[in-house]
Short mmCIF file of C-alpha atoms and ligand atoms in Angstrom, two decimals:
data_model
loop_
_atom_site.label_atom_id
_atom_site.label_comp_id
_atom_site.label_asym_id
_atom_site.label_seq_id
_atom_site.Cartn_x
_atom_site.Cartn_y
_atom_site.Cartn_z
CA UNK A 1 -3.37 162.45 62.32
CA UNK A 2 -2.38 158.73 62.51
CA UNK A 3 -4.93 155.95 61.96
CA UNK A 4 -5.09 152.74 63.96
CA UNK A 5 -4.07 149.81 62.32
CA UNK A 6 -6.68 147.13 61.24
CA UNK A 7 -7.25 144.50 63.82
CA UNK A 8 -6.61 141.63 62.77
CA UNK A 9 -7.57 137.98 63.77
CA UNK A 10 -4.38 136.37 65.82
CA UNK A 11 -3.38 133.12 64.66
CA UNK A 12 -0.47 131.29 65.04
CA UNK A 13 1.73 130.38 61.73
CA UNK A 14 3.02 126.92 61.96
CA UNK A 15 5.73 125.59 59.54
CA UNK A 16 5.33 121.63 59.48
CA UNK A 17 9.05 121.55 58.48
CA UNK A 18 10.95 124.02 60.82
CA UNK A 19 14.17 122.49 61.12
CA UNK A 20 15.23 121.63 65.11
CA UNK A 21 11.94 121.42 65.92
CA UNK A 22 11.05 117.92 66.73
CA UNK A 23 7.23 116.32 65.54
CA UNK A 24 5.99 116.55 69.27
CA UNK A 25 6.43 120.19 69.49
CA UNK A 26 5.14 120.57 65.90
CA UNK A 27 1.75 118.99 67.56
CA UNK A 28 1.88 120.34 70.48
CA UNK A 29 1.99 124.11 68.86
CA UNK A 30 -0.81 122.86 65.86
CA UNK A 31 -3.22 121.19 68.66
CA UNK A 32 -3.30 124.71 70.76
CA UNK A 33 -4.09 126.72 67.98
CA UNK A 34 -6.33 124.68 67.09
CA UNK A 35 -7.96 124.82 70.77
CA UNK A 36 -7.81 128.30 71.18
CA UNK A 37 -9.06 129.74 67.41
CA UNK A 38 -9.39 126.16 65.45
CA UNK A 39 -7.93 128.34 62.64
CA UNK A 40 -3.72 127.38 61.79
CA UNK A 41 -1.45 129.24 59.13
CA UNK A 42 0.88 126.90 58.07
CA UNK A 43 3.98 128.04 56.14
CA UNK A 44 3.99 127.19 52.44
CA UNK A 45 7.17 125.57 51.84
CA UNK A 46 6.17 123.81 48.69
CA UNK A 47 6.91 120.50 50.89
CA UNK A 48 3.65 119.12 50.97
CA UNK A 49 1.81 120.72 48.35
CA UNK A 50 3.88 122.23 45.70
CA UNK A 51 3.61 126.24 44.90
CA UNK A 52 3.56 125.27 41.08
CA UNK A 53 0.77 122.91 41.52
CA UNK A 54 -1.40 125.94 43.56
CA UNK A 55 -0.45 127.98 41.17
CA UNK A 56 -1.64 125.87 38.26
CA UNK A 57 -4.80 125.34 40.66
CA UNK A 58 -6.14 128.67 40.43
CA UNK A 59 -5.15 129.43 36.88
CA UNK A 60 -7.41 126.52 35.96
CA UNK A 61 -10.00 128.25 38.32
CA UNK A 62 -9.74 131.10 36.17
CA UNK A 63 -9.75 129.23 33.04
CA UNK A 64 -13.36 127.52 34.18
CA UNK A 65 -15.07 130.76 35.88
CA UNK A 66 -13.95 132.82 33.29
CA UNK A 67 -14.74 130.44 30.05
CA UNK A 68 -17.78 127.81 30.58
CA UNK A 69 -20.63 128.70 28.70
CA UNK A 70 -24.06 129.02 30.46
CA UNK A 71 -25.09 125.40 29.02
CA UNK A 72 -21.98 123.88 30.69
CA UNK A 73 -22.59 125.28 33.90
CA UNK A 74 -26.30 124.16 33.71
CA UNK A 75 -24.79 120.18 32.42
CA UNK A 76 -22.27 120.18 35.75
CA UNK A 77 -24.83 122.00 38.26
CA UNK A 78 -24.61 120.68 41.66
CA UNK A 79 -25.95 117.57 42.43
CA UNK A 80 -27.17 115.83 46.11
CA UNK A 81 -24.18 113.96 45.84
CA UNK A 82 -22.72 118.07 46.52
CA UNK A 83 -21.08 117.97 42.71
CA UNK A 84 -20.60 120.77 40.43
CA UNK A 85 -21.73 124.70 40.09
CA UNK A 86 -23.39 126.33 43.01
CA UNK A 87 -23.72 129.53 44.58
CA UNK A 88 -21.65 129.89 47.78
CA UNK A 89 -23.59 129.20 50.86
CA UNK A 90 -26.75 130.36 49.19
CA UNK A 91 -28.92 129.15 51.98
CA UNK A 92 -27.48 132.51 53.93
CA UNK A 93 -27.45 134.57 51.45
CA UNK A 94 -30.64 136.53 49.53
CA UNK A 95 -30.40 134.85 46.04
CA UNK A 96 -32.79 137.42 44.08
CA UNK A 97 -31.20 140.45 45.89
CA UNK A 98 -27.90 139.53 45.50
CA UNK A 99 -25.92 142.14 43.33
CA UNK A 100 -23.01 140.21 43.22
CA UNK A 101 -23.73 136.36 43.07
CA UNK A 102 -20.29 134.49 44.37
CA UNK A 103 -20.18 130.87 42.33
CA UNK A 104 -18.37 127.52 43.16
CA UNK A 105 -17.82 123.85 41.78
CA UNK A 106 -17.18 121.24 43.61
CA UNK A 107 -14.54 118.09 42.76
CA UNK A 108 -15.72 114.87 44.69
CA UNK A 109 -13.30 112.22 45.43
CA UNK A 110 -12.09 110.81 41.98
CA UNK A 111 -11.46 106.83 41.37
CA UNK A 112 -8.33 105.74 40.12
CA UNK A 113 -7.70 109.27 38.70
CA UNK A 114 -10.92 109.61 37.40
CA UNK A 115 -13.44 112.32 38.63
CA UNK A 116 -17.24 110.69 39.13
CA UNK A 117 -19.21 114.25 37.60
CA UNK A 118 -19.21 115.49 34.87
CA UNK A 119 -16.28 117.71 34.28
CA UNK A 120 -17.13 121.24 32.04
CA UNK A 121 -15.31 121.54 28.54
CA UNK A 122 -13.30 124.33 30.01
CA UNK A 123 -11.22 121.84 32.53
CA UNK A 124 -11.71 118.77 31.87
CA UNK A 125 -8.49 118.25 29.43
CA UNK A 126 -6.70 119.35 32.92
CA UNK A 127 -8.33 115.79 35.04
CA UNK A 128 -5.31 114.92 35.58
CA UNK A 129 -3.74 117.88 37.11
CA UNK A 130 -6.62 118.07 39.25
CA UNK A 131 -6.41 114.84 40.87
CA UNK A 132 -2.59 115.39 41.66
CA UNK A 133 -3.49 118.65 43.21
CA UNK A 134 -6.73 116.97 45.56
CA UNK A 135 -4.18 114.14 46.56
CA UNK A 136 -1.81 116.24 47.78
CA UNK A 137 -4.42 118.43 49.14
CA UNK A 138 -5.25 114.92 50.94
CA UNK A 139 -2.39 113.99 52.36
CA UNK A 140 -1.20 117.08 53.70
CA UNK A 141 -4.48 116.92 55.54
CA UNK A 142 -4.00 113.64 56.49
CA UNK A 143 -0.67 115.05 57.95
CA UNK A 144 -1.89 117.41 59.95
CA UNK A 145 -4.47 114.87 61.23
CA UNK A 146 -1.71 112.40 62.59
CA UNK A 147 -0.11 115.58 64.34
CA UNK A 148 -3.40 116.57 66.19
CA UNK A 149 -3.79 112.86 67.40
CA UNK A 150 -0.10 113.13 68.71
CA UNK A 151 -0.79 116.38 70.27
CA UNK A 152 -4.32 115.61 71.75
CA UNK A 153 -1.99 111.91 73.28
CA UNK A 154 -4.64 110.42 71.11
CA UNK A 155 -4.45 106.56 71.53
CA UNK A 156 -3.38 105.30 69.01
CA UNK A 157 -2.36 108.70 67.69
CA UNK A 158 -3.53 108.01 64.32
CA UNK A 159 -7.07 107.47 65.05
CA UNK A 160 -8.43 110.62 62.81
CA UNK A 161 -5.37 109.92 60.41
CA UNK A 162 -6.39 106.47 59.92
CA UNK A 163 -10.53 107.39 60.08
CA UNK A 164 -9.95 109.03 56.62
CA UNK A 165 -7.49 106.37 54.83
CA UNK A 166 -9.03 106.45 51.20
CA UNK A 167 -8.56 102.43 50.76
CA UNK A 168 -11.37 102.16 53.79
CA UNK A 169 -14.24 103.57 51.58
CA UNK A 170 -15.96 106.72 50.07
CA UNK A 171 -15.75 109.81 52.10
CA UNK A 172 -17.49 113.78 51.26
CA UNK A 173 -14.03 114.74 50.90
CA UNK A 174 -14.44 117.51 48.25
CA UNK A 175 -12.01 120.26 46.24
CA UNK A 176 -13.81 123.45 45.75
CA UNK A 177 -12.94 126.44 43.33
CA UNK A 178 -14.79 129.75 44.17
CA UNK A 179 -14.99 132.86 42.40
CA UNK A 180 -16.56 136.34 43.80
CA UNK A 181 -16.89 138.51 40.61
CA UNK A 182 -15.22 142.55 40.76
CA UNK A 183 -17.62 144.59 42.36
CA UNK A 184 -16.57 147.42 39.31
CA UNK A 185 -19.44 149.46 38.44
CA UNK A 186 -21.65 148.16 40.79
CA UNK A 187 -23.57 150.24 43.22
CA UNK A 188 -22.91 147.71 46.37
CA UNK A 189 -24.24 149.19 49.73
CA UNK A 190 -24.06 147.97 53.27
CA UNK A 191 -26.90 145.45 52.57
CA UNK A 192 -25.05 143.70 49.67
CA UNK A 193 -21.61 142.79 51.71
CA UNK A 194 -21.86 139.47 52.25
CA UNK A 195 -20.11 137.45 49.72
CA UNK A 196 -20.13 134.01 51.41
CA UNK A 197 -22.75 134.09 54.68
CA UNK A 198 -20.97 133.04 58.29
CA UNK A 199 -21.09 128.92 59.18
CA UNK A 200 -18.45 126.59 59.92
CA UNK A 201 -16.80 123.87 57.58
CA UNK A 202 -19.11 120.50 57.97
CA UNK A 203 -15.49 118.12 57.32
CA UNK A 204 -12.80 117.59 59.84
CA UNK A 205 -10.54 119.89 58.59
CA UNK A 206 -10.47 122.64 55.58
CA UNK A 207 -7.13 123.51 53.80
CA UNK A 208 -7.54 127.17 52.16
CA UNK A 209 -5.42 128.59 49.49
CA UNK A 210 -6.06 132.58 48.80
CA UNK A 211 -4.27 134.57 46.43
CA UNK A 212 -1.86 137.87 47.67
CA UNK A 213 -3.99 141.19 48.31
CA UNK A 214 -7.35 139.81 48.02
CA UNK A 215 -9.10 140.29 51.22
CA UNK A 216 -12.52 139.37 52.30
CA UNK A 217 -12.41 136.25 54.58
CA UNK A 218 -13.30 137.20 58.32
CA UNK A 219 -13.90 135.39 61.80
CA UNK A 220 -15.64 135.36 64.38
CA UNK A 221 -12.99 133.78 66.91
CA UNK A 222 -15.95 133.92 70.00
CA UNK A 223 -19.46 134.65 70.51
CA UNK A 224 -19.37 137.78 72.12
CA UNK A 225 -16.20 139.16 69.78
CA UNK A 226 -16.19 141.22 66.52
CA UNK A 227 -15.84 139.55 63.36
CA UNK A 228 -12.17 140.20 62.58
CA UNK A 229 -10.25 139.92 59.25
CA UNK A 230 -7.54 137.01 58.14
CA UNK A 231 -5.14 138.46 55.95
CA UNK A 232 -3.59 136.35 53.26
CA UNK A 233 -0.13 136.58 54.48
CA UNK A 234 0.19 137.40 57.94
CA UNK A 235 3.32 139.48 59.50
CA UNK A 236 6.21 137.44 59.29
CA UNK A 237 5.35 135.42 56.13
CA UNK A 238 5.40 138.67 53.25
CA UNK A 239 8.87 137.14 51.93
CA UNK A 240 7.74 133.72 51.70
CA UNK A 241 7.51 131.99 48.22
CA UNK A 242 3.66 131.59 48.16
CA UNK A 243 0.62 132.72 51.07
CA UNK A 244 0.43 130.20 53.68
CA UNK A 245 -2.26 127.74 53.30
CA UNK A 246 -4.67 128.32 56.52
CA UNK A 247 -6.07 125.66 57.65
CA UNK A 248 -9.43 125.21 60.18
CA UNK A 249 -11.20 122.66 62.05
CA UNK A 250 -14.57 121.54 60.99
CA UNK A 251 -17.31 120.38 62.66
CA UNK A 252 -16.39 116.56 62.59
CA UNK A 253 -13.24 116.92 64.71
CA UNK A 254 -14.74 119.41 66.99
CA UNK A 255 -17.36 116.64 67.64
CA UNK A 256 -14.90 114.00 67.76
CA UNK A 257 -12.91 116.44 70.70
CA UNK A 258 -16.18 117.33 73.13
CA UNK A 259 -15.76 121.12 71.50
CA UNK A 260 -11.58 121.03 72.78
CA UNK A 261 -10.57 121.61 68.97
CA UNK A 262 -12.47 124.91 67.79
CA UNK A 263 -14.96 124.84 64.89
CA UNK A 264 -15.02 128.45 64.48
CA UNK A 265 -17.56 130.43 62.06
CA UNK A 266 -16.12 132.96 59.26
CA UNK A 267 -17.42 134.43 56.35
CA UNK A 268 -16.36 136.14 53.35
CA UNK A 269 -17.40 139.95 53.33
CA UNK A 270 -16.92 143.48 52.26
CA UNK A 271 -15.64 145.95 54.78
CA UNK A 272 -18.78 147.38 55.52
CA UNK A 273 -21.36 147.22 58.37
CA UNK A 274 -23.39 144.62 57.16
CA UNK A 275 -26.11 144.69 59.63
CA UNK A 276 -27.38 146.73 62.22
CA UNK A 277 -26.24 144.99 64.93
CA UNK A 278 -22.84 145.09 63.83
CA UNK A 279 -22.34 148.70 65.01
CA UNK A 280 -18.33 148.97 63.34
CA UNK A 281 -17.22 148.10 60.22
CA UNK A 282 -14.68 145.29 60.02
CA UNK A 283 -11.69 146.52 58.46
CA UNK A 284 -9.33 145.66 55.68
CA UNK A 285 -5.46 144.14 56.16
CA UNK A 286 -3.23 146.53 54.95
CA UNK A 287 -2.11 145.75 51.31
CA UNK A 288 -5.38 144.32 50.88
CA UNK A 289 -8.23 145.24 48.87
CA UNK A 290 -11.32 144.48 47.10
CA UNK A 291 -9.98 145.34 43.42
CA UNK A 292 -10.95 143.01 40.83
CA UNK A 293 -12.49 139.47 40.83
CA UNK A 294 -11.65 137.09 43.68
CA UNK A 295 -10.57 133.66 43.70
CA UNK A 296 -9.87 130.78 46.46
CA UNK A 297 -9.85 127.31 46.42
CA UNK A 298 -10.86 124.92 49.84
CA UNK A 299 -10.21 121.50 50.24
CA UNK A 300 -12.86 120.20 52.62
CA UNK A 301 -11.15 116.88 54.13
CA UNK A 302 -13.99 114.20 55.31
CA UNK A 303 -13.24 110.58 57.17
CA UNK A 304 -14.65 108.02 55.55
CA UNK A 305 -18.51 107.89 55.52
CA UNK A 306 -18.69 104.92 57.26
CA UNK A 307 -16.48 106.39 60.60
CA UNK A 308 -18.31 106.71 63.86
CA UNK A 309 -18.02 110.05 65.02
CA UNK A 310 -17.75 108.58 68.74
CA UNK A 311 -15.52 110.63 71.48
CA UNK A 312 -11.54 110.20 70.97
CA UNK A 313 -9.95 107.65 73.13
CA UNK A 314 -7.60 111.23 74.01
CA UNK A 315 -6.08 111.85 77.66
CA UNK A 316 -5.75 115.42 77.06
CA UNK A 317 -10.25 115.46 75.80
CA UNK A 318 -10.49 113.23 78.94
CA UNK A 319 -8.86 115.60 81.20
CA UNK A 320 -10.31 118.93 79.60
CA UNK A 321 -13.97 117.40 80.22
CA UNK A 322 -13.61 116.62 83.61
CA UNK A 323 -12.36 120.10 84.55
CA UNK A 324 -15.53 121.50 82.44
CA UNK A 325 -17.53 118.98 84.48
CA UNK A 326 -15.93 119.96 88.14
CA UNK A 327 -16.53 123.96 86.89
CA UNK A 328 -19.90 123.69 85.83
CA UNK A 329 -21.21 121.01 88.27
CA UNK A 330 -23.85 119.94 85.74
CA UNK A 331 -21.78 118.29 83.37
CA UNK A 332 -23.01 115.00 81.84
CA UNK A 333 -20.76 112.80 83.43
CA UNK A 334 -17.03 110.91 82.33
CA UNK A 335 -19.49 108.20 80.04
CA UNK A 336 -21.86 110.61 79.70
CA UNK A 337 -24.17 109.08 76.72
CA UNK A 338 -24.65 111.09 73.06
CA UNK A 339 -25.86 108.86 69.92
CA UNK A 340 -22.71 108.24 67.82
CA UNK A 341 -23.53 108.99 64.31
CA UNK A 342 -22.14 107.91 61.23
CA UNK A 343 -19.71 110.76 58.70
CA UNK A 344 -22.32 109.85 56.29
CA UNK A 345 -25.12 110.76 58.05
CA UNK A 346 -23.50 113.85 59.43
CA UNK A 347 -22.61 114.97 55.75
CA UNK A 348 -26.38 114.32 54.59
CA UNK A 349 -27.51 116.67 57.93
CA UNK A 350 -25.51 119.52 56.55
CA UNK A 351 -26.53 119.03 53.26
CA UNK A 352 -29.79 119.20 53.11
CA UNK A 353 -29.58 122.52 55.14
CA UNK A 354 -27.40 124.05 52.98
CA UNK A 355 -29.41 123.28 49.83
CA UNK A 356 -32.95 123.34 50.68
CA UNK A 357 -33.95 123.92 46.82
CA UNK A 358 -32.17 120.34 46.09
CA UNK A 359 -34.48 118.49 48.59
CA UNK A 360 -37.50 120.37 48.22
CA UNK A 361 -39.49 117.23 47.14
O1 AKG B 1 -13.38 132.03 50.04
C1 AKG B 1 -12.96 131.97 51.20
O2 AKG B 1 -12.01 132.66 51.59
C2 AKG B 1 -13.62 131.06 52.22
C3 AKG B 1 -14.70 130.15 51.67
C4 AKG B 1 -15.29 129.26 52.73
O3 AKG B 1 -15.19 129.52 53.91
C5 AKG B 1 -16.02 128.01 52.36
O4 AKG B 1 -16.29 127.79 51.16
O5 AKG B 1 -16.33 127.21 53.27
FE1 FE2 B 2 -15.75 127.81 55.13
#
C-alpha cells in the first residue's frame, strides 16, 4: 500500500538574483505571491545575507539557549519596550499547562553598533556579530520592500522602502532567536501541540531562517482551508547551499495595501490534531521531523514609528479596490475615510495584547 504524500503549503520560491531576469519581473513575481499567500521563499544565494553569517546566527542561538543561567535570563527578561527573554506568543498558549515551554529573546534596533538591553553573559562578547547579521537582515528587507513598491506601480516606488530608512528615526524593528526544547521523554498528547499559537507578524515584513529537517511551522493560507505545513526547503531548492529564507507580510503592509498583500496566520505545531475542530492531523514534510531541540531566528522589519500607515499612493491597490467595490456594491467608496495611525501606535496595540502580564497595572 502507498501513502499519499504530505500536502504541503504552495509557495512560490523567488531568487532576487536570477540572472536574465530583469528587476520588474523580479517584482512582479514577489508582489503576486505576496497577494495570493503573503508568504515568499526566496533563494539563499548568500548575496544579501551571507550563509556564514546565518550560520554563525544560530550557533550563537545555541550558545545563549543552551548556556545562560536562570539569573541571566531573569536580568534580560522582556521588557515593554518588547526586549529580551519571553515565551513565544504566550498570550495563546496555556502557560501552567504547557509541557514544553518554547522561549525567545528579542534584539531591538542597536545605535551605532551598540544594542540598547542588556545583553546575557552568554552573547554579549558576540555584539558585534549580531549587529552585522540584523543589518543585513535590514537591508535585504529593505530590498524586498523597494521591489513590492515597483510591483504594486507604487508612486514613488520606494514609498515602504523609504518609510523604514533607519536615519528617519526609531522603528520596532526587532531580531528574534527562538528555541522549542526536544520533546524526548516527554509524554506530549494532542492537547500539548502547539509550540507557538496561530497570529500574524505585527511588522511589515518578517524574514525567517529555519534550520534543514526541523519541521513545525504551518499556515493557514485561507479561512475556510486546513492549516498546511512549510517545509524548510521546498522541491527544487534540496541542492542549494543553505534553506531559503521565507519571507511574509505583516500586518503593516497589508494595512498599507487595503488587504491586496496577504497577512496570513501560521503557527508552529506538532503533527497532531490539536483541537477538536481540527478533524485531520496536519502532516509532516518528508525528511522532516520533530527529533531534537528546535531553533529559528525572525527578523521582524518595522517602518519607522513615526510613519503614517495611510493607503499607498499604488495604481494596482487603486484598481484592486474599485473592482472589490463594483463586486460587493457596499464598498466604502474610492476616498473612503479610515483614521491613519501612527507605526508606533500600531506596535503599542499589538503589544499590549500579546503581553497582558506586562501591562497588568
Ligand atoms: O519558529 C518559527 O518557525 C516561526 C515563529 C513565528 O512565526 C514568530 O515568532 O512570529
Ligand atoms: Fe510569526
Amino acid at each position: 500500500m502507498t501513502t499519499a504524500a504530505t500536502e504541503t503549503a504552495h509557495i512560490p520560491v523567488i531568487d532576487l538574483s536570477a540572472p536574465g531576469k530583469s528587476e520588474q519581473d523580479i517584482a512582479k513575481e514577489l508582489c503576486e505571491a505576496a497577494i495570493e499567500h503573503g508568504f515568499i521563499y526566496i533563494r539563499s544565494s548568500g548575496v544579501d545575507v551571507s550563509l556564514e553569517a546565518v550560520d554563525r546566527a544560530f550557533q550563537l542561538s545555541k550558545e545563549l539557549f543552551g548556556k545562560t543561567s536562570a539569573e541571566e535570563k531573569e536580568r534580560c527578561k522582556i521588557l515593554k519596550n518588547n526586549r529580551g527573554w519571553s515565551g513565544i506568543r504566550s498570550e495563546t498558549l496555556d502557560p501552567k499547562n504547557q509541557k514544553v515551554p518554547s522561549r525567545a529573546f528579542n534584539f531591538g534596533e542597536f545605535i551605532n553598533g551598540k544594542a540598547q538591553q542588556v545583553l546575557p553573559d552568554t552573547i554579549s562578547p558576540h555584539e558585534d556579530e549580531i549587529h552585522n547579521f540584523f543589518q543585513s537582515c535590514d537591508a535585504l528587507a529593505r530590498r524586498i520592500l523597494y521591489l513590492l513598491g515597483i510591483g504594486l506601480e507604487v508612486n514613488p516606488p520606494d514609498f515602504f522602502a523609504s518609510a523604514h530608512l533607519r536615519e528617519k528615526g526609531h522603528s520596532g524593528t526587532t531580531l528574534r532567536f527562538l528555541h522549542y526544547p526536544s520533546l524526548q521523554g516527554l509524554d506530549i498528547s494532542a492537547d500539548d501541540s502547539i509550540r507557538a499559537g496561530a497570529h500574524s507578524d505585527y511588522g511589515s515584513l518578517t524574514l525567517l531562517f529555519r534550520l534543514p529537517k526541523q519541521a513545525g511551522l504551518q499556515i493557514l493560507p485561507h479561512s475556510s482551508s486546513p492549516w498546511l505545513p512549510v517545509p524548510v526547503q521546498p522541491h527544487g531548492t534540496l541542492s542549494d547551499p543553505s534553506p531559503p529564507i521565507l519571507v511574509n507580510i505583516g500586518d503593516l503592509l497589508s494595512y498599507w495595501t487595503d488587504g491586496l498583500l496577504r497577512s496570513t496566520m501560521h503557527r508552529v505545531a506538532l503533527p497532531y490534531s490539536s483541537s477538536k475542530e481540527e478533524k485531520n492531523p496536519v502532516g509532516v514534510p518528508e525528511g522532516e521531523g520533530f527529533e531534537g531541540d528546535r531553533y529559528s531566528i525572525a527578523f521582524f522589519c518595522h517602518p519607522v514609528g513615526t510613519a503614517r500607515l495611510e493607503r499607498v499612493p499604488s495604481e494596482v491597490v487603486r484598481r484592486r479596490r474599485r473592482e472589490v467595490e463594483v463586486g460587493d456594491g457596499d464598498g466604502e467608496g474610492e476616498e473612503g475615510e479610515r483614521r491613519v495611525v501612527t507605526a508606533d501606535e500600531h506596535l503599542q496595540m499589538r503589544l499590549r495584547a500579546s503581553y497582558l502580564d506586562l501591562y497588568k497595572d
